[in-house]
Amino acid sequence: MAQNLNHALPPEEHTMLTVSSSRFGEIQANPDKIITMTSPFLGFPESKRFMLIPHGENTPFMWLQSLDDPQLAFVVIPALILVPDYNPALPAQARQELKAGEEDELNILLLLTIPHNNPQKMTANLLGPLMINPEQRLAKQIILDPNKWDPRWPVFTDDGK
């Protein structure tokens, strides 16, 4: 799977979009970097446009900040960093929604849950990954087989690694 999460279409003359965020204050969103959900996250029907914001230097963690709801941001990480062999099959309908052919590379992000004051108990949602077509800047959360994938996969082992 591709991991170029900052891929953009050829540059065009666009005005930066200024968005107010409760977490980051005012942020500038380059229209060429905006990711549009083909269908919203469950429970967040008004949020369809997002941007990725690095958590910091030398960390794989990112924020998926909603441009439609200043209160909404998810902590995400590229799936292959946590689970190198994670490569779930994408249903044909989802591939069609993402305008992705069979050979098109998709990025897979995992949504993380970080318990308050206990980051060692962080979990990753392997059941509902976010698939992104970087060429089209389209994304969709897909729900996989619950008998095969864990929605609360521990990021750290008991020894903290």
Tab-separated table of N, CA and C in Angstrom:
chain	number	residue	atom	x	y	z
A	1	MET	N	0.833	-1.183	0.000
A	1	MET	CA	0.000	0.000	0.000
A	1	MET	C	0.877	1.247	0.000
A	2	ALA	N	0.442	2.257	-0.679
A	2	ALA	CA	1.183	3.512	-0.742
A	2	ALA	C	1.126	4.218	0.606
A	3	GLN	N	2.160	4.957	0.913
A	3	GLN	CA	2.179	5.696	2.170
A	3	GLN	C	2.471	7.178	1.971
A	4	ASN	N	2.396	7.671	0.745
A	4	ASN	CA	2.608	9.094	0.493
A	4	ASN	C	1.336	9.842	0.844
A	5	LEU	N	1.219	10.250	2.094
A	5	LEU	CA	-0.022	10.847	2.572
A	5	LEU	C	-0.133	12.322	2.240
A	6	ASN	N	0.924	12.918	1.731
A	6	ASN	CA	0.874	14.332	1.381
A	6	ASN	C	0.799	14.535	-0.121
A	7	HIS	N	0.483	13.481	-0.846
A	7	HIS	CA	0.393	13.561	-2.296
A	7	HIS	C	-0.693	14.557	-2.700
A	8	ALA	N	-0.407	15.324	-3.722
A	8	ALA	CA	-1.403	16.285	-4.216
A	8	ALA	C	-1.433	16.229	-5.729
A	9	LEU	N	-2.527	16.644	-6.274
A	9	LEU	CA	-2.634	16.783	-7.713
A	9	LEU	C	-1.722	17.921	-8.137
A	10	PRO	N	-1.464	18.072	-9.439
A	10	PRO	CA	-0.604	19.170	-9.868
A	10	PRO	C	-1.082	20.485	-9.263
A	11	PRO	N	-0.129	21.321	-8.823
A	11	PRO	CA	-0.528	22.559	-8.152
A	11	PRO	C	-1.389	23.446	-9.035
A	12	GLU	N	-2.384	24.005	-8.427
A	12	GLU	CA	-3.257	24.945	-9.102
A	12	GLU	C	-3.261	26.213	-8.268
A	13	GLU	N	-3.726	27.278	-8.863
A	13	GLU	CA	-3.827	28.529	-8.119
A	13	GLU	C	-5.074	28.466	-7.242
A	14	HIS	N	-4.866	28.271	-5.962
A	14	HIS	CA	-5.971	28.215	-5.011
A	14	HIS	C	-5.686	29.167	-3.860
A	15	THR	N	-6.724	29.680	-3.313
A	15	THR	CA	-6.614	30.463	-2.101
A	15	THR	C	-6.680	29.494	-0.933
A	16	MET	N	-5.796	29.694	0.019
A	16	MET	CA	-5.812	28.844	1.205
A	16	MET	C	-7.119	29.065	1.956
A	17	LEU	N	-7.645	27.997	2.493
A	17	LEU	CA	-8.878	28.040	3.267
A	17	LEU	C	-8.497	28.181	4.741
A	18	THR	N	-9.016	29.186	5.402
A	18	THR	CA	-8.752	29.372	6.827
A	18	THR	C	-9.883	28.737	7.614
A	19	VAL	N	-9.501	27.829	8.514
A	19	VAL	CA	-10.477	27.089	9.303
A	19	VAL	C	-10.119	27.243	10.774
A	20	SER	N	-11.128	27.435	11.587
A	20	SER	CA	-10.924	27.527	13.026
A	20	SER	C	-11.083	26.134	13.626
A	21	SER	N	-10.128	25.752	14.450
A	21	SER	CA	-10.142	24.437	15.083
A	21	SER	C	-10.000	24.620	16.586
A	22	SER	N	-10.756	23.855	17.347
A	22	SER	CA	-10.655	23.972	18.803
A	22	SER	C	-9.298	23.478	19.301
A	23	ARG	N	-8.683	22.562	18.597
A	23	ARG	CA	-7.414	21.978	19.022
A	23	ARG	C	-6.210	22.781	18.537
A	24	PHE	N	-6.280	23.305	17.306
A	24	PHE	CA	-5.118	23.947	16.690
A	24	PHE	C	-5.291	25.444	16.459
A	25	GLY	N	-6.434	26.000	16.829
A	25	GLY	CA	-6.698	27.409	16.540
A	25	GLY	C	-6.987	27.576	15.053
A	26	GLU	N	-6.611	28.716	14.498
A	26	GLU	CA	-6.822	28.925	13.064
A	26	GLU	C	-5.756	28.174	12.287
A	27	ILE	N	-6.209	27.399	11.308
A	27	ILE	CA	-5.281	26.653	10.464
A	27	ILE	C	-5.557	26.988	9.007
A	28	GLN	N	-4.511	26.910	8.216
A	28	GLN	CA	-4.618	27.152	6.786
A	28	GLN	C	-4.712	25.796	6.093
A	29	ALA	N	-5.752	25.610	5.316
A	29	ALA	CA	-5.953	24.356	4.589
A	29	ALA	C	-5.739	24.612	3.105
A	30	ASN	N	-4.780	23.915	2.538
A	30	ASN	CA	-4.539	23.980	1.105
A	30	ASN	C	-5.617	23.139	0.425
A	31	PRO	N	-6.413	23.715	-0.467
A	31	PRO	CA	-7.470	22.937	-1.130
A	31	PRO	C	-6.950	21.682	-1.827
A	32	ASP	N	-5.680	21.692	-2.239
A	32	ASP	CA	-5.100	20.521	-2.893
A	32	ASP	C	-4.793	19.392	-1.920
A	33	LYS	N	-4.908	19.649	-0.629
A	33	LYS	CA	-4.624	18.634	0.391
A	33	LYS	C	-5.870	18.166	1.124
A	34	ILE	N	-7.012	18.762	0.833
A	34	ILE	CA	-8.244	18.399	1.533
A	34	ILE	C	-8.692	17.006	1.106
A	35	ILE	N	-9.021	16.197	2.091
A	35	ILE	CA	-9.514	14.839	1.872
A	35	ILE	C	-11.023	14.870	2.080
A	36	THR	N	-11.758	14.351	1.109
A	36	THR	CA	-13.221	14.337	1.187
A	36	THR	C	-13.705	12.913	1.417
A	37	MET	N	-14.532	12.744	2.437
A	37	MET	CA	-15.115	11.434	2.725
A	37	MET	C	-16.220	11.148	1.716
A	38	THR	N	-16.247	9.933	1.179
A	38	THR	CA	-17.329	9.556	0.266
A	38	THR	C	-18.620	9.323	1.033
A	39	SER	N	-18.504	8.971	2.296
A	39	SER	CA	-19.632	8.919	3.226
A	39	SER	C	-19.040	9.251	4.594
A	40	PRO	N	-19.785	9.961	5.429
A	40	PRO	CA	-19.201	10.435	6.692
A	40	PRO	C	-18.934	9.301	7.676
A	41	PHE	N	-18.076	9.608	8.649
A	41	PHE	CA	-17.861	8.679	9.752
A	41	PHE	C	-19.182	8.491	10.481
A	42	LEU	N	-19.423	7.276	10.962
A	42	LEU	CA	-20.622	6.987	11.733
A	42	LEU	C	-20.659	7.914	12.950
A	43	GLY	N	-21.761	8.613	13.114
A	43	GLY	CA	-21.912	9.524	14.241
A	43	GLY	C	-21.487	10.954	13.964
A	44	PHE	N	-20.916	11.194	12.783
A	44	PHE	CA	-20.458	12.539	12.431
A	44	PHE	C	-20.937	12.897	11.027
A	45	PRO	N	-22.255	12.970	10.831
A	45	PRO	CA	-22.802	13.137	9.479
A	45	PRO	C	-22.457	14.460	8.806
A	46	GLU	N	-22.109	15.481	9.574
A	46	GLU	CA	-21.830	16.796	8.986
A	46	GLU	C	-20.374	16.964	8.569
A	47	SER	N	-19.515	16.042	8.962
A	47	SER	CA	-18.082	16.180	8.676
A	47	SER	C	-17.686	15.324	7.484
A	48	LYS	N	-17.417	15.991	6.380
A	48	LYS	CA	-17.007	15.269	5.173
A	48	LYS	C	-15.637	15.704	4.663
A	49	ARG	N	-15.161	16.880	5.101
A	49	ARG	CA	-13.868	17.376	4.619
A	49	ARG	C	-12.863	17.372	5.773
A	50	PHE	N	-11.685	16.826	5.492
A	50	PHE	CA	-10.652	16.688	6.513
A	50	PHE	C	-9.286	17.065	5.948
A	51	MET	N	-8.376	17.317	6.860
A	51	MET	CA	-6.981	17.477	6.474
A	51	MET	C	-6.117	16.765	7.507
A	52	LEU	N	-4.966	16.284	7.043
A	52	LEU	CA	-4.021	15.623	7.935
A	52	LEU	C	-3.039	16.654	8.473
A	53	ILE	N	-2.837	16.619	9.780
A	53	ILE	CA	-1.903	17.522	10.443
A	53	ILE	C	-0.915	16.651	11.217
A	54	PRO	N	0.383	16.779	10.945
A	54	PRO	CA	1.360	15.987	11.702
A	54	PRO	C	1.264	16.300	13.190
A	55	HIS	N	1.440	15.268	14.002
A	55	HIS	CA	1.409	15.460	15.457
A	55	HIS	C	2.681	16.165	15.931
A	56	GLY	N	3.743	15.956	15.218
A	56	GLY	CA	5.024	16.568	15.562
A	56	GLY	C	6.106	15.953	14.701
A	57	GLU	N	7.331	16.389	14.932
A	57	GLU	CA	8.448	15.828	14.184
A	57	GLU	C	8.808	14.459	14.749
A	58	ASN	N	9.287	13.589	13.876
A	58	ASN	CA	9.768	12.265	14.275
A	58	ASN	C	8.712	11.415	14.965
A	59	THR	N	7.480	11.554	14.558
A	59	THR	CA	6.412	10.706	15.084
A	59	THR	C	5.497	10.319	13.928
A	60	PRO	N	5.017	9.090	13.911
A	60	PRO	CA	4.109	8.685	12.834
A	60	PRO	C	2.664	9.124	13.068
A	61	PHE	N	2.382	9.653	14.253
A	61	PHE	CA	1.012	10.036	14.581
A	61	PHE	C	0.619	11.314	13.847
A	62	MET	N	-0.641	11.359	13.442
A	62	MET	CA	-1.191	12.524	12.761
A	62	MET	C	-2.577	12.797	13.314
A	63	TRP	N	-3.057	13.993	13.054
A	63	TRP	CA	-4.427	14.372	13.381
A	63	TRP	C	-5.206	14.450	12.086
A	64	LEU	N	-6.363	13.842	12.064
A	64	LEU	CA	-7.295	13.977	10.955
A	64	LEU	C	-8.325	14.998	11.421
A	65	GLN	N	-8.103	16.249	11.037
A	65	GLN	CA	-8.918	17.368	11.512
A	65	GLN	C	-10.075	17.622	10.560
A	66	SER	N	-11.282	17.664	11.111
A	66	SER	CA	-12.457	18.004	10.313
A	66	SER	C	-12.409	19.483	9.961
A	67	LEU	N	-12.708	19.793	8.714
A	67	LEU	CA	-12.820	21.186	8.290
A	67	LEU	C	-14.257	21.668	8.412
A	68	ASP	N	-15.168	20.756	8.720
A	68	ASP	CA	-16.586	21.084	8.851
A	68	ASP	C	-17.028	21.220	10.307
A	69	ASP	N	-16.261	20.646	11.227
A	69	ASP	CA	-16.580	20.694	12.656
A	69	ASP	C	-15.294	20.986	13.422
A	70	PRO	N	-15.121	22.199	13.924
A	70	PRO	CA	-13.864	22.563	14.585
A	70	PRO	C	-13.550	21.730	15.825
A	71	GLN	N	-14.543	21.050	16.375
A	71	GLN	CA	-14.341	20.229	17.574
A	71	GLN	C	-13.834	18.825	17.252
A	72	LEU	N	-13.913	18.417	15.985
A	72	LEU	CA	-13.666	17.019	15.630
A	72	LEU	C	-12.287	16.810	15.017
A	73	ALA	N	-11.492	15.974	15.680
A	73	ALA	CA	-10.194	15.561	15.155
A	73	ALA	C	-9.911	14.158	15.684
A	74	PHE	N	-9.421	13.304	14.806
A	74	PHE	CA	-9.071	11.932	15.179
A	74	PHE	C	-7.553	11.792	15.159
A	75	VAL	N	-7.001	11.020	16.080
A	75	VAL	CA	-5.590	10.666	16.020
A	75	VAL	C	-5.503	9.427	15.138
A	76	VAL	N	-4.612	9.477	14.142
A	76	VAL	CA	-4.469	8.370	13.198
A	76	VAL	C	-2.991	8.039	13.016
A	77	ILE	N	-2.766	6.862	12.450
A	77	ILE	CA	-1.407	6.409	12.158
A	77	ILE	C	-1.479	5.525	10.914
A	78	PRO	N	-0.463	5.565	10.045
A	78	PRO	CA	-0.454	4.639	8.913
A	78	PRO	C	-0.465	3.196	9.418
A	79	ALA	N	-1.347	2.395	8.857
A	79	ALA	CA	-1.530	1.016	9.326
A	79	ALA	C	-0.246	0.201	9.270
A	80	LEU	N	0.525	0.373	8.213
A	80	LEU	CA	1.714	-0.460	8.039
A	80	LEU	C	2.781	-0.205	9.100
A	81	ILE	N	2.707	0.910	9.779
A	81	ILE	CA	3.658	1.175	10.865
A	81	ILE	C	3.345	0.293	12.070
A	82	LEU	N	2.065	0.104	12.356
A	82	LEU	CA	1.675	-0.715	13.510
A	82	LEU	C	1.592	-2.195	13.178
A	83	VAL	N	1.027	-2.494	12.022
A	83	VAL	CA	0.775	-3.885	11.639
A	83	VAL	C	1.302	-4.073	10.214
A	84	PRO	N	2.593	-4.421	10.072
A	84	PRO	CA	3.212	-4.469	8.746
A	84	PRO	C	2.508	-5.363	7.723
A	85	ASP	N	1.826	-6.405	8.177
A	85	ASP	CA	1.147	-7.295	7.228
A	85	ASP	C	-0.347	-6.993	7.102
A	86	TYR	N	-0.784	-5.852	7.602
A	86	TYR	CA	-2.203	-5.463	7.539
A	86	TYR	C	-2.530	-5.009	6.122
A	87	ASN	N	-3.337	-5.788	5.444
A	87	ASN	CA	-3.711	-5.470	4.067
A	87	ASN	C	-5.101	-6.034	3.791
A	88	PRO	N	-6.126	-5.471	4.432
A	88	PRO	CA	-7.477	-6.016	4.262
A	88	PRO	C	-7.994	-5.795	2.847
A	89	ALA	N	-8.818	-6.717	2.418
A	89	ALA	CA	-9.429	-6.595	1.093
A	89	ALA	C	-10.443	-5.454	1.111
A	90	LEU	N	-10.385	-4.638	0.094
A	90	LEU	CA	-11.323	-3.528	-0.030
A	90	LEU	C	-12.492	-3.985	-0.885
A	91	PRO	N	-13.714	-3.911	-0.360
A	91	PRO	CA	-14.878	-4.307	-1.156
A	91	PRO	C	-14.952	-3.507	-2.462
A	92	ALA	N	-15.436	-4.151	-3.504
A	92	ALA	CA	-15.506	-3.519	-4.829
A	92	ALA	C	-16.285	-2.210	-4.798
A	93	GLN	N	-17.376	-2.161	-4.041
A	93	GLN	CA	-18.174	-0.937	-3.989
A	93	GLN	C	-17.378	0.206	-3.357
A	94	ALA	N	-16.605	-0.098	-2.322
A	94	ALA	CA	-15.788	0.937	-1.678
A	94	ALA	C	-14.713	1.429	-2.641
A	95	ARG	N	-14.094	0.507	-3.375
A	95	ARG	CA	-13.078	0.888	-4.363
A	95	ARG	C	-13.704	1.800	-5.416
A	96	GLN	N	-14.934	1.494	-5.807
A	96	GLN	CA	-15.648	2.316	-6.783
A	96	GLN	C	-15.927	3.714	-6.211
A	97	GLU	N	-16.380	3.778	-4.954
A	97	GLU	CA	-16.640	5.074	-4.308
A	97	GLU	C	-15.380	5.926	-4.233
A	98	LEU	N	-14.242	5.271	-4.040
A	98	LEU	CA	-12.969	5.982	-3.940
A	98	LEU	C	-12.365	6.286	-5.313
A	99	LYS	N	-13.063	5.866	-6.367
A	99	LYS	CA	-12.588	6.058	-7.747
A	99	LYS	C	-11.196	5.459	-7.919
A	100	ALA	N	-11.040	4.253	-7.379
A	100	ALA	CA	-9.756	3.565	-7.418
A	100	ALA	C	-9.881	2.290	-8.235
A	101	GLY	N	-8.987	2.116	-9.183
A	101	GLY	CA	-8.939	0.883	-9.951
A	101	GLY	C	-8.278	-0.218	-9.135
A	102	GLU	N	-8.291	-1.420	-9.664
A	102	GLU	CA	-7.713	-2.573	-8.957
A	102	GLU	C	-6.232	-2.376	-8.648
A	103	GLU	N	-5.520	-1.674	-9.510
A	103	GLU	CA	-4.080	-1.496	-9.339
A	103	GLU	C	-3.718	-0.219	-8.588
A	104	ASP	N	-4.693	0.641	-8.314
A	104	ASP	CA	-4.403	1.902	-7.639
A	104	ASP	C	-3.981	1.655	-6.192
A	105	GLU	N	-2.948	2.356	-5.781
A	105	GLU	CA	-2.460	2.268	-4.410
A	105	GLU	C	-3.335	3.123	-3.500
A	106	LEU	N	-3.723	2.557	-2.387
A	106	LEU	CA	-4.511	3.282	-1.396
A	106	LEU	C	-3.718	3.369	-0.098
A	107	ASN	N	-3.883	4.456	0.609
A	107	ASN	CA	-3.293	4.598	1.937
A	107	ASN	C	-4.301	4.088	2.960
A	108	ILE	N	-3.796	3.431	3.977
A	108	ILE	CA	-4.655	2.932	5.048
A	108	ILE	C	-4.222	3.594	6.349
A	109	LEU	N	-5.160	4.282	6.974
A	109	LEU	CA	-4.913	4.878	8.283
A	109	LEU	C	-5.772	4.170	9.317
A	110	LEU	N	-5.226	4.026	10.503
A	110	LEU	CA	-5.966	3.446	11.616
A	110	LEU	C	-6.316	4.552	12.597
A	111	LEU	N	-7.561	4.554	13.044
A	111	LEU	CA	-7.998	5.507	14.060
A	111	LEU	C	-7.590	4.968	15.421
A	112	LEU	N	-7.043	5.847	16.237
A	112	LEU	CA	-6.554	5.454	17.551
A	112	LEU	C	-7.473	5.973	18.649
A	113	THR	N	-7.575	5.191	19.704
A	113	THR	CA	-8.267	5.617	20.918
A	113	THR	C	-7.209	5.705	22.005
A	114	ILE	N	-7.102	6.879	22.610
A	114	ILE	CA	-6.093	7.103	23.640
A	114	ILE	C	-6.815	7.456	24.938
A	115	PRO	N	-6.828	6.528	25.904
A	115	PRO	CA	-7.504	6.814	27.170
A	115	PRO	C	-6.875	8.009	27.883
A	116	HIS	N	-7.709	8.830	28.468
A	116	HIS	CA	-7.249	10.012	29.203
A	116	HIS	C	-6.282	9.599	30.307
A	117	ASN	N	-5.131	10.226	30.349
A	117	ASN	CA	-4.095	9.981	31.360
A	117	ASN	C	-3.528	8.567	31.341
A	118	ASN	N	-3.722	7.818	30.251
A	118	ASN	CA	-3.178	6.467	30.185
A	118	ASN	C	-2.846	6.094	28.735
A	119	PRO	N	-1.908	6.813	28.097
A	119	PRO	CA	-1.610	6.538	26.691
A	119	PRO	C	-1.044	5.141	26.444
A	120	GLN	N	-0.540	4.484	27.484
A	120	GLN	CA	-0.022	3.125	27.316
A	120	GLN	C	-1.129	2.137	26.954
A	121	LYS	N	-2.367	2.513	27.205
A	121	LYS	CA	-3.509	1.647	26.879
A	121	LYS	C	-4.135	2.022	25.528
A	122	MET	N	-3.400	2.765	24.709
A	122	MET	CA	-3.869	3.174	23.390
A	122	MET	C	-4.225	1.949	22.547
A	123	THR	N	-5.332	2.063	21.799
A	123	THR	CA	-5.734	0.984	20.896
A	123	THR	C	-5.939	1.531	19.487
A	124	ALA	N	-5.811	0.628	18.531
A	124	ALA	CA	-6.029	0.966	17.123
A	124	ALA	C	-7.240	0.190	16.623
A	125	ASN	N	-8.027	0.829	15.794
A	125	ASN	CA	-9.224	0.198	15.233
A	125	ASN	C	-8.866	-0.504	13.923
A	126	LEU	N	-8.587	-1.809	14.007
A	126	LEU	CA	-8.299	-2.604	12.807
A	126	LEU	C	-9.582	-2.993	12.085
A	127	LEU	N	-10.704	-2.928	12.775
A	127	LEU	CA	-12.000	-3.294	12.195
A	127	LEU	C	-12.521	-2.226	11.232
A	128	GLY	N	-12.221	-0.965	11.514
A	128	GLY	CA	-12.759	0.133	10.701
A	128	GLY	C	-11.683	1.075	10.202
A	129	PRO	N	-10.782	0.595	9.324
A	129	PRO	CA	-9.717	1.470	8.830
A	129	PRO	C	-10.252	2.553	7.894
A	130	LEU	N	-9.459	3.597	7.760
A	130	LEU	CA	-9.764	4.663	6.817
A	130	LEU	C	-8.922	4.428	5.574
A	131	MET	N	-9.583	4.234	4.447
A	131	MET	CA	-8.902	4.035	3.172
A	131	MET	C	-8.907	5.356	2.419
A	132	ILE	N	-7.738	5.749	1.910
A	132	ILE	CA	-7.616	7.018	1.197
A	132	ILE	C	-7.031	6.776	-0.183
A	133	ASN	N	-7.700	7.336	-1.188
A	133	ASN	CA	-7.151	7.366	-2.537
A	133	ASN	C	-6.404	8.696	-2.651
A	134	PRO	N	-5.060	8.677	-2.600
A	134	PRO	CA	-4.318	9.937	-2.601
A	134	PRO	C	-4.413	10.694	-3.924
A	135	GLU	N	-4.647	9.989	-5.007
A	135	GLU	CA	-4.771	10.658	-6.308
A	135	GLU	C	-6.031	11.509	-6.378
A	136	GLN	N	-7.121	10.995	-5.837
A	136	GLN	CA	-8.415	11.687	-5.891
A	136	GLN	C	-8.707	12.469	-4.611
A	137	ARG	N	-7.924	12.206	-3.563
A	137	ARG	CA	-8.146	12.799	-2.239
A	137	ARG	C	-9.534	12.434	-1.706
A	138	LEU	N	-9.908	11.188	-1.927
A	138	LEU	CA	-11.178	10.660	-1.435
A	138	LEU	C	-10.880	9.625	-0.358
A	139	ALA	N	-11.742	9.557	0.646
A	139	ALA	CA	-11.536	8.615	1.742
A	139	ALA	C	-12.848	7.976	2.146
A	140	LYS	N	-12.719	6.791	2.736
A	140	LYS	CA	-13.892	6.072	3.226
A	140	LYS	C	-13.451	5.185	4.380
A	141	GLN	N	-14.236	5.211	5.452
A	141	GLN	CA	-14.005	4.247	6.517
A	141	GLN	C	-14.755	2.989	6.136
A	142	ILE	N	-14.040	1.881	6.083
A	142	ILE	CA	-14.704	0.625	5.750
A	142	ILE	C	-14.793	-0.229	7.013
A	143	ILE	N	-15.832	-1.030	7.078
A	143	ILE	CA	-16.019	-1.934	8.206
A	143	ILE	C	-15.738	-3.343	7.704
A	144	LEU	N	-14.789	-3.986	8.353
A	144	LEU	CA	-14.337	-5.310	7.946
A	144	LEU	C	-15.031	-6.394	8.765
A	145	ASP	N	-14.608	-7.622	8.589
A	145	ASP	CA	-15.166	-8.774	9.291
A	145	ASP	C	-14.807	-8.712	10.782
A	146	PRO	N	-15.813	-8.569	11.663
A	146	PRO	CA	-15.519	-8.468	13.096
A	146	PRO	C	-14.956	-9.757	13.691
A	147	ASN	N	-15.101	-10.873	12.984
A	147	ASN	CA	-14.526	-12.125	13.464
A	147	ASN	C	-13.027	-12.202	13.178
A	148	LYS	N	-12.553	-11.320	12.297
A	148	LYS	CA	-11.150	-11.355	11.899
A	148	LYS	C	-10.347	-10.163	12.429
A	149	TRP	N	-11.007	-9.008	12.577
A	149	TRP	CA	-10.287	-7.779	12.916
A	149	TRP	C	-10.765	-7.203	14.243
A	150	ASP	N	-9.824	-6.696	15.008
A	150	ASP	CA	-10.080	-6.180	16.352
A	150	ASP	C	-10.295	-4.661	16.326
A	151	PRO	N	-11.406	-4.170	16.874
A	151	PRO	CA	-11.602	-2.720	16.921
A	151	PRO	C	-10.792	-2.048	18.038
A	152	ARG	N	-10.221	-2.849	18.936
A	152	ARG	CA	-9.438	-2.308	20.058
A	152	ARG	C	-8.100	-3.047	20.174
A	153	TRP	N	-7.352	-3.034	19.077
A	153	TRP	CA	-6.063	-3.718	19.032
A	153	TRP	C	-5.044	-2.922	19.851
A	154	PRO	N	-4.424	-3.540	20.866
A	154	PRO	CA	-3.476	-2.805	21.715
A	154	PRO	C	-2.246	-2.355	20.919
A	155	VAL	N	-1.940	-1.074	21.003
A	155	VAL	CA	-0.777	-0.530	20.305
A	155	VAL	C	0.500	-0.926	21.034
A	156	PHE	N	0.456	-0.942	22.356
A	156	PHE	CA	1.623	-1.293	23.158
A	156	PHE	C	1.379	-2.621	23.856
A	157	THR	N	2.440	-3.397	24.009
A	157	THR	CA	2.342	-4.638	24.775
A	157	THR	C	2.407	-4.285	26.257
A	158	ASP	N	2.267	-5.280	27.094
A	158	ASP	CA	2.277	-5.036	28.544
A	158	ASP	C	3.574	-4.393	29.028
A	159	ASP	N	4.684	-4.638	28.292
A	159	ASP	CA	5.955	-4.034	28.715
A	159	ASP	C	6.153	-2.634	28.126
A	160	GLY	N	5.104	-2.088	27.473
A	160	GLY	CA	5.146	-0.712	26.991
A	160	GLY	C	5.772	-0.520	25.628
A	161	LYS	N	6.087	-1.601	24.924
A	161	LYS	CA	6.717	-1.489	23.596
A	161	LYS	C	5.699	-1.563	22.490
